Tab-separated table of C-alpha atoms and ligand atoms in Angstrom:
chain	number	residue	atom	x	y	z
A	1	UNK	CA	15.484	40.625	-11.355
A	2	UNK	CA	15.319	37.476	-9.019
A	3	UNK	CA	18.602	35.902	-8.026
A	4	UNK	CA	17.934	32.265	-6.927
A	5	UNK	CA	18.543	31.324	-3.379
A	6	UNK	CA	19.540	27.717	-4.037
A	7	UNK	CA	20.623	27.452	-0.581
A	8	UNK	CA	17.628	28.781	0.814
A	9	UNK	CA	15.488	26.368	-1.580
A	10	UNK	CA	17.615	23.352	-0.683
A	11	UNK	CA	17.205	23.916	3.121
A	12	UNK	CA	13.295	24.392	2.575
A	13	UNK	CA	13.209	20.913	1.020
A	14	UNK	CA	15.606	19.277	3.369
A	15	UNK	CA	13.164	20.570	6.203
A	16	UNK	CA	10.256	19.201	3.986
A	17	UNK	CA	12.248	15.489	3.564
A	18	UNK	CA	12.922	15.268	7.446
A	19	UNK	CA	9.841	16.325	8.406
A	20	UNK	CA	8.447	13.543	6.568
A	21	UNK	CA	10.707	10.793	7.778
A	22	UNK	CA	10.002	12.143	11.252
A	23	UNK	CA	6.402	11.505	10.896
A	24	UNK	CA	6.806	8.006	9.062
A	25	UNK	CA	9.589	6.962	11.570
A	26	UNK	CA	6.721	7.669	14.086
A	27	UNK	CA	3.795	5.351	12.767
A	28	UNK	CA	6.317	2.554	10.841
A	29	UNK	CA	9.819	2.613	12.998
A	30	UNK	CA	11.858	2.283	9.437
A	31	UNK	CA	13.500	5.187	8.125
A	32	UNK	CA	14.900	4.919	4.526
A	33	UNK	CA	18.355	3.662	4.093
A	34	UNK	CA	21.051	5.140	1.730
A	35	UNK	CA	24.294	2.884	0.458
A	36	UNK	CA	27.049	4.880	-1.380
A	37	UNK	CA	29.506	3.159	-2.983
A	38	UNK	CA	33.065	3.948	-3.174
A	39	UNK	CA	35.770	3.048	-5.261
A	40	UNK	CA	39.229	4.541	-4.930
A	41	UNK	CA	40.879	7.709	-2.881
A	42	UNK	CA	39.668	10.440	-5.840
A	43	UNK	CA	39.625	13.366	-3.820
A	44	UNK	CA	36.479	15.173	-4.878
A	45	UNK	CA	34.249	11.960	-4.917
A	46	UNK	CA	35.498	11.554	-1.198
A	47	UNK	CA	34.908	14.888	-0.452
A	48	UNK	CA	31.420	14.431	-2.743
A	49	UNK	CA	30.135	11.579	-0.424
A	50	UNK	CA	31.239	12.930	2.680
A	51	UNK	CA	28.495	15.698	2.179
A	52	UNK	CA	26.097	13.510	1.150
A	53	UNK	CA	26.410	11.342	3.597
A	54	UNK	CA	26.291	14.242	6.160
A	55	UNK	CA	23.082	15.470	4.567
A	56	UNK	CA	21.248	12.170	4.430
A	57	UNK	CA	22.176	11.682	8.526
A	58	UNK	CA	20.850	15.412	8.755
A	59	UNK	CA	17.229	14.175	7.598
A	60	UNK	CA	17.358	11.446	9.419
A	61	UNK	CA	18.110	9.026	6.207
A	62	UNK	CA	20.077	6.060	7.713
A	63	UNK	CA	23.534	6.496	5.792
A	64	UNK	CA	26.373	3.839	5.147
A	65	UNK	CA	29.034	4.082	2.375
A	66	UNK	CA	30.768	0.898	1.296
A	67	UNK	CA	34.345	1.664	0.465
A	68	UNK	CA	36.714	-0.172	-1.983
A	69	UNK	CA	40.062	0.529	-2.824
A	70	UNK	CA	40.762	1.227	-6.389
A	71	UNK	CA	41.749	-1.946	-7.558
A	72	UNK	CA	38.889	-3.927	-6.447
A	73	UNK	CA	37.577	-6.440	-8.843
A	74	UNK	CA	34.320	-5.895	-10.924
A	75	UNK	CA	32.836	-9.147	-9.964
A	76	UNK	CA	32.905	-7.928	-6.059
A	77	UNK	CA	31.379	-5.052	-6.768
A	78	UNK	CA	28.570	-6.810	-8.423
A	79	UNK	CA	28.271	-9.176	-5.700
A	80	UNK	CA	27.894	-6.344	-3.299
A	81	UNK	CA	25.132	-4.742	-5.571
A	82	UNK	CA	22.917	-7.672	-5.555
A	83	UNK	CA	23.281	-7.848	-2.312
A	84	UNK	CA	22.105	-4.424	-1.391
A	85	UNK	CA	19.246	-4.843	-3.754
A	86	UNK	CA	17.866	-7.948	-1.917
A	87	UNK	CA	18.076	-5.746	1.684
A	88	UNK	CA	15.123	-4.659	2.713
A	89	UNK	CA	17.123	-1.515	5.034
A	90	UNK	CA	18.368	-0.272	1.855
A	91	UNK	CA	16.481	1.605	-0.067
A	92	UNK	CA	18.571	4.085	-2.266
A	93	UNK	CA	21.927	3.073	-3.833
A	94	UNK	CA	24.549	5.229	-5.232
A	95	UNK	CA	27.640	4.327	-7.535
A	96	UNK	CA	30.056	7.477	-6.706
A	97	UNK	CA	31.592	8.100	-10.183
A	98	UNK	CA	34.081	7.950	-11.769
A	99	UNK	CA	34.959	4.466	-11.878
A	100	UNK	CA	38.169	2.484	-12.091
A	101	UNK	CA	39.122	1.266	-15.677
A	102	UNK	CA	38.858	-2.130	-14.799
A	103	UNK	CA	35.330	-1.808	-13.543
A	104	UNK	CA	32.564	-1.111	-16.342
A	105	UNK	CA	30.330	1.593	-15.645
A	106	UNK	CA	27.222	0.580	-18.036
A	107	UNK	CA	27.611	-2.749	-16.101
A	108	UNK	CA	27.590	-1.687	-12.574
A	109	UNK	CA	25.101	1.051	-13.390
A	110	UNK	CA	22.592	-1.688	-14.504
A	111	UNK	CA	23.248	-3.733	-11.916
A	112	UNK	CA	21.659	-1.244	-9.661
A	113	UNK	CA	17.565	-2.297	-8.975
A	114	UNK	CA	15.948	0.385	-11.388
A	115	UNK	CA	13.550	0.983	-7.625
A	116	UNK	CA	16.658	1.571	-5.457
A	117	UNK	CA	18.322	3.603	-8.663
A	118	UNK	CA	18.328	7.159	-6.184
A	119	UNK	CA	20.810	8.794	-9.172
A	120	UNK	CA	18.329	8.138	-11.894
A	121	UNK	CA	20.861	6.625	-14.214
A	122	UNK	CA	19.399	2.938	-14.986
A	123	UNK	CA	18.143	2.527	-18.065
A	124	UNK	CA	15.106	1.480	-16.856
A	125	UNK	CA	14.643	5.096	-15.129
A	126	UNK	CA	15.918	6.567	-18.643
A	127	UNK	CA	13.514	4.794	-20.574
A	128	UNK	CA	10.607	5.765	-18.485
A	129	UNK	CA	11.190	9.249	-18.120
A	130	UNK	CA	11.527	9.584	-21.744
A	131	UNK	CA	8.008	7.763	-22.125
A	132	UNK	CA	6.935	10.605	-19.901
A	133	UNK	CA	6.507	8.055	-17.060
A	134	UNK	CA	7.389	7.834	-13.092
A	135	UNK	CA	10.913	7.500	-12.721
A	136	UNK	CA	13.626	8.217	-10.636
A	137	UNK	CA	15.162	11.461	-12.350
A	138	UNK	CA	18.986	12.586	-12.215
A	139	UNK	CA	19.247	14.743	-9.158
A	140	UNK	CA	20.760	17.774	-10.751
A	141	UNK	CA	17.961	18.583	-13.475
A	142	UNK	CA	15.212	17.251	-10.466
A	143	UNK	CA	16.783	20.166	-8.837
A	144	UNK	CA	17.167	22.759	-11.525
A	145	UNK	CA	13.329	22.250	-11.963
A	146	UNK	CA	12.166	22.390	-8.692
A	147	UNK	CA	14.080	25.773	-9.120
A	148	UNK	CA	12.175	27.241	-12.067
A	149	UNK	CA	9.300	26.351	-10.693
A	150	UNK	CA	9.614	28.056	-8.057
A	151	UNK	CA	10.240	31.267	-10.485
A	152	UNK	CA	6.970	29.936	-12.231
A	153	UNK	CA	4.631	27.532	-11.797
A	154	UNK	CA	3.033	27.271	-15.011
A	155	UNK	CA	5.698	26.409	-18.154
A	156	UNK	CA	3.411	25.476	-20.763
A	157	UNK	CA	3.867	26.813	-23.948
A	158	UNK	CA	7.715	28.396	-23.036
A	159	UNK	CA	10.318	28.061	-24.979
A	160	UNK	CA	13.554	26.219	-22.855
A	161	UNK	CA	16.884	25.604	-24.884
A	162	UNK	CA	19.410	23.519	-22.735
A	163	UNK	CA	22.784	23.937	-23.690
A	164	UNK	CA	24.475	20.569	-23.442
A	165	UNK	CA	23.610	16.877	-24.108
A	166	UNK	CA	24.860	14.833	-21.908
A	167	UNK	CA	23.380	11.725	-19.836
A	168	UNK	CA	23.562	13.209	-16.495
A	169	UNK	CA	22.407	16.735	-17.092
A	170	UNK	CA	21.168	17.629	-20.499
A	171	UNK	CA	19.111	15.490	-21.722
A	172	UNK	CA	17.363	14.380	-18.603
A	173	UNK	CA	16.526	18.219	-18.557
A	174	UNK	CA	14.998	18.292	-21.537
A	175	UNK	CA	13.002	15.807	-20.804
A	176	UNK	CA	11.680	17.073	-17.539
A	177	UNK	CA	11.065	20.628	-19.561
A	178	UNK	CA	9.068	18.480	-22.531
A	179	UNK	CA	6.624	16.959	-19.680
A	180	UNK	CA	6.114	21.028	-18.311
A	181	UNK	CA	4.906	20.992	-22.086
A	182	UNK	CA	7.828	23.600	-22.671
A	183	UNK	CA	8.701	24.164	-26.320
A	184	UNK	CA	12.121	22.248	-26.221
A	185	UNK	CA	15.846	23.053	-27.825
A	186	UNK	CA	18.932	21.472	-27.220
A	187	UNK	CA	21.837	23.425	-28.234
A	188	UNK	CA	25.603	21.391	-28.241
A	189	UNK	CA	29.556	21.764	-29.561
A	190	UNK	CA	28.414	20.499	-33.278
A	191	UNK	CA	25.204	23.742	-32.950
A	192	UNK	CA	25.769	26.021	-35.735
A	193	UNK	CA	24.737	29.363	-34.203
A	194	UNK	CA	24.067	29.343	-30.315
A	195	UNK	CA	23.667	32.741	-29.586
A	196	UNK	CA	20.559	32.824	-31.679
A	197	UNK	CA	19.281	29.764	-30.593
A	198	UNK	CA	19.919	31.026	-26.626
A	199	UNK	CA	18.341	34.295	-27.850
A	200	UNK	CA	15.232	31.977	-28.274
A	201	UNK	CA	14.674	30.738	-24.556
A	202	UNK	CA	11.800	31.980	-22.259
A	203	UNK	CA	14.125	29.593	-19.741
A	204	UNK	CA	17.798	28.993	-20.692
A	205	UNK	CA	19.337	26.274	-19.340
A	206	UNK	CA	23.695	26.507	-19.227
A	207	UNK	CA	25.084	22.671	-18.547
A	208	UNK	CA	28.719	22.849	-20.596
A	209	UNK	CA	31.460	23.166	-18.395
A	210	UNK	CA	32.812	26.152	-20.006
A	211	UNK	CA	33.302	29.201	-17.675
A	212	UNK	CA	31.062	32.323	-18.807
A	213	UNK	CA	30.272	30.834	-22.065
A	214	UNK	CA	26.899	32.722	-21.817
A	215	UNK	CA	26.992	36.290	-22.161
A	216	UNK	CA	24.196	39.259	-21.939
A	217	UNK	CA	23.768	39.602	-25.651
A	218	UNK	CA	22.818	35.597	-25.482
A	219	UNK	CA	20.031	35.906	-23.640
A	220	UNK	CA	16.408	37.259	-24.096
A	221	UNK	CA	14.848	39.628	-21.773
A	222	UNK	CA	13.341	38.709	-18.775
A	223	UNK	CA	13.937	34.854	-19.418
A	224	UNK	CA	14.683	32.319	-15.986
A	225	UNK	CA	18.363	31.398	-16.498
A	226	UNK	CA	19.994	28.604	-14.420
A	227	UNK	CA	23.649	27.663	-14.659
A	228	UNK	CA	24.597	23.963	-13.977
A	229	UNK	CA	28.084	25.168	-14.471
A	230	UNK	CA	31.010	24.332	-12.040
A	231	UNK	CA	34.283	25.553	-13.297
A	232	UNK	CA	37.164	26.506	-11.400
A	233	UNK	CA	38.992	29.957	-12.692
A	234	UNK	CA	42.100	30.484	-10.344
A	235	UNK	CA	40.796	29.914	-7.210
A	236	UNK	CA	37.627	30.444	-7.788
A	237	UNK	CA	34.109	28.876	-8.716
A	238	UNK	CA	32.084	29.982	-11.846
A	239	UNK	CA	29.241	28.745	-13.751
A	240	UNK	CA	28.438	28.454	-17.736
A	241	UNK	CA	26.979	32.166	-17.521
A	242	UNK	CA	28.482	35.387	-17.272
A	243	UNK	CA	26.533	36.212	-14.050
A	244	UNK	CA	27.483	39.760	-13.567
A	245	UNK	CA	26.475	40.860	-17.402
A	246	UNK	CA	23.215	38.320	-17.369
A	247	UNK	CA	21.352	39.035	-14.109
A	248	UNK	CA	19.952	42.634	-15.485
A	249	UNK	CA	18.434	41.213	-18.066
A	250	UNK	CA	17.140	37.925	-16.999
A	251	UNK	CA	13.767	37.473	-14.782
A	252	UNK	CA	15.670	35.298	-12.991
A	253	UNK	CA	19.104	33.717	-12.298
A	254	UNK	CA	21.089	31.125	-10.100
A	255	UNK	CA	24.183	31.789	-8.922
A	256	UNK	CA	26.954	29.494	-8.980
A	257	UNK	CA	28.302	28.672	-6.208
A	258	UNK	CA	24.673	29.180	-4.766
A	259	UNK	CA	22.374	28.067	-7.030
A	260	UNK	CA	22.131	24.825	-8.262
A	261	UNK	CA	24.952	22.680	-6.672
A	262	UNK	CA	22.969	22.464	-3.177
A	263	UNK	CA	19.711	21.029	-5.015
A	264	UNK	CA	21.502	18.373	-6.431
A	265	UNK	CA	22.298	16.851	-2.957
A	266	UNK	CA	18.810	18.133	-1.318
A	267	UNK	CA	16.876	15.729	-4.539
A	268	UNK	CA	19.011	12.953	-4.051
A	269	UNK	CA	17.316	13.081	-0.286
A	270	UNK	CA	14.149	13.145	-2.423
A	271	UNK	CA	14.793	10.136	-4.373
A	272	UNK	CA	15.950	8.426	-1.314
A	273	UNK	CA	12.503	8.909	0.536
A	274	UNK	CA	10.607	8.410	-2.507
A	275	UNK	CA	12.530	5.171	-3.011
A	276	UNK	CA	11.563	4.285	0.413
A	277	UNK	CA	7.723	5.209	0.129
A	278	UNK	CA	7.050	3.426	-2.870
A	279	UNK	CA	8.105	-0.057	-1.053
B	1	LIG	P1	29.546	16.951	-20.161
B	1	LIG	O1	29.140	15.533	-20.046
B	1	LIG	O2	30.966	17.297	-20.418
B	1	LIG	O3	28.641	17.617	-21.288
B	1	LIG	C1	28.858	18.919	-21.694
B	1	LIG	C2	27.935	19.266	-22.839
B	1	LIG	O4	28.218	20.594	-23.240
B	1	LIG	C3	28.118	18.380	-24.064
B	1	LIG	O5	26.858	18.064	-24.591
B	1	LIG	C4	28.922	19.260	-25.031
B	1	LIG	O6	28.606	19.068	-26.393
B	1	LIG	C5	28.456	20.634	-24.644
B	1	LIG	N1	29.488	21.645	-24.940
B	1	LIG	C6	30.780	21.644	-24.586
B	1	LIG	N2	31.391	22.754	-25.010
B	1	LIG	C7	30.464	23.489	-25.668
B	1	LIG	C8	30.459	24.733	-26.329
B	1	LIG	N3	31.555	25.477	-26.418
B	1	LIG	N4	29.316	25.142	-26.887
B	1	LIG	C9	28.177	24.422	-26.800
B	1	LIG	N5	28.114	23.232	-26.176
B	1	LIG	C10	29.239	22.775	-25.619
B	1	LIG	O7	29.163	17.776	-18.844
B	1	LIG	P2	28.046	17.544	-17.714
B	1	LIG	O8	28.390	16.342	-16.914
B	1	LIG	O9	26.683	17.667	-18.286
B	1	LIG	O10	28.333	18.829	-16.803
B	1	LIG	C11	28.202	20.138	-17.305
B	1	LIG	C12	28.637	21.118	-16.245
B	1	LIG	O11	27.796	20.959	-15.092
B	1	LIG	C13	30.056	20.918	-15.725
B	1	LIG	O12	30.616	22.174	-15.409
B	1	LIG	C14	29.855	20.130	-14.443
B	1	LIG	O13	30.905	20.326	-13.514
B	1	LIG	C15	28.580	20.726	-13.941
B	1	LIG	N6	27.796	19.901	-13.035
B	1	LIG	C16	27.207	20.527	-11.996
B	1	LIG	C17	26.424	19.812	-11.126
B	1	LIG	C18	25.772	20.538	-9.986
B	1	LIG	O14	25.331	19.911	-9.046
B	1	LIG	N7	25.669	21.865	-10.053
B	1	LIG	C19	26.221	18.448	-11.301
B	1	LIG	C20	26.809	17.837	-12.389
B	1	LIG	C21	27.591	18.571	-13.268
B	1	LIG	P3	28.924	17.690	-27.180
B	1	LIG	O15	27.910	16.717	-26.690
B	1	LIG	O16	28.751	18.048	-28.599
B	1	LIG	O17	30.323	17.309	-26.803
């Protein structure tokens, strides 16, 4: 049994991204540029883009978040967008969700050039990933791949259930598993029987938000399991798996906290570069 360093995987790329920038700050003097934006004093998102922001500087990504206070009106947030998608120093831009009510999230997320799109969400990016073309890909399932690859290289012909559909995580997972040529379920609240269907999965995939939903007698022998789960029991962090009971039987297994949370920040370093070499 593996447990998998998502730390250790997330520094390895982060060294891989500035290494890069490095060597293209040397031949072009431009480095990419990353805009945040941020609306409101939420607590988390603050303490969400503060990371990133400390991460991008770390690579050498030129950072700047645009702040707003929560009642800010739509229309200046759009104005701000098209602005940042006519600057040529910006290459990545990310809306920090959640959003105000007065501000409409389909709207400001489609504002957002589908090339500077670094979170993957425009429809554009949606559309083309489910076409199984280039696209900029939600950083959290980029991540959770990059992680079972690195478990194994070849997933052709496995069979990956993802429990949970949603926009963000589960089915831009699926996805990504369907262009592997994996064997593909999706499992959700309205699935009749989900232990079986779990009991199915060469690589089991936990993105719910329910704390140990996933227990030993859920999953196959030596499948890859990776929890996307972040729940808070007391004072402390879980995932969607029952990590203690699980890790005997899987192959491999993220932790959470761990596992995949620092990948999602470490690929939305990757879509910033990538954003930047493709101008
Ligand atoms: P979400 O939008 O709430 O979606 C949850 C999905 O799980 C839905 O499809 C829902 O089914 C399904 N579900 C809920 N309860 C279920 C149950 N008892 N049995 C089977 N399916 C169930 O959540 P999300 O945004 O994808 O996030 C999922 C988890 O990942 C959360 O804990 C979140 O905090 C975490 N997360 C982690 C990272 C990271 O970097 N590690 C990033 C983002 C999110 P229905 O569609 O039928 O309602």
């Amino acid at each position: 049994m593996m447990i998998i360093d998502g730390k250790k995987e997330a520094e390895n790329l982060r060294q891989k991204i500035k290494k890069e920038i490095d060597s293209l700050k040397s031949k072009n003097k431009k480095v990419p540029g990353l805009t945040v934006i941020l609306i409101g004093d939420f607590a988390p998102s603050q303490i969400y883009v503060k990371n990133k922001e400390k991460s991008a500087k770390e690579v050498g990504i030129n950072s700047n978040v645009v702040r707003y206070s929560k009642d800010v009106t739509e229309e200046e947030v759009l104005k701000k967008i098209e602005g940042l998608n006519n600057d040529t120093n910006v290459s990545g831009i990310l809306i920090q969700l959640p959003l105000p009510p007065q501000i409409n999230k389909k709207k400001i997320i489609n504002a957002v050039s589908p090339k500077k799109d670094v979170d993957g969400f425009h429809p554009m990016n949606v559309g083309n990933l489910s076409s199984g073309h280039d696209a900029l890909v939600p950083c959290t399932p980029l991540g959770c791949l990059y992680l079972i690859k690195k478990v194994e290289k070849n997933l052709s012909g496995k069979h990956a259930v993802i429990i949970g559909r949603s926009n963000l995580n589960g089915k831009p997972m699926a996805q990504l598993l369907l262009k592997e040529n994996c064997t593909v379920t999706i499992v959700h609240s309205k699935t009749k029987d989900l232990k079986q269907e779990c009991l199915k999965a060469d690589i089991l995939v936990a993105a719910v938000g329910v704390a140990k939903l996933v227990k030993e007698d859920w999953v196959k022998k030596n499948s890859i399991v990776i929890d996307v789960g972040i729940n808070k029991v007391g004072d402390k962090i879980v995932g969607d798996v029952d990590f203690d009971t699980v890790k005997d039987k899987s192959r491999a297994i993220t932790p959470v906290p761990g596992g995949v949370g620092p990948m999602t920040i470490a690929c939305l370093l990757k879509n910033t570069l990538d954003c930047f070499k493709a101008r």
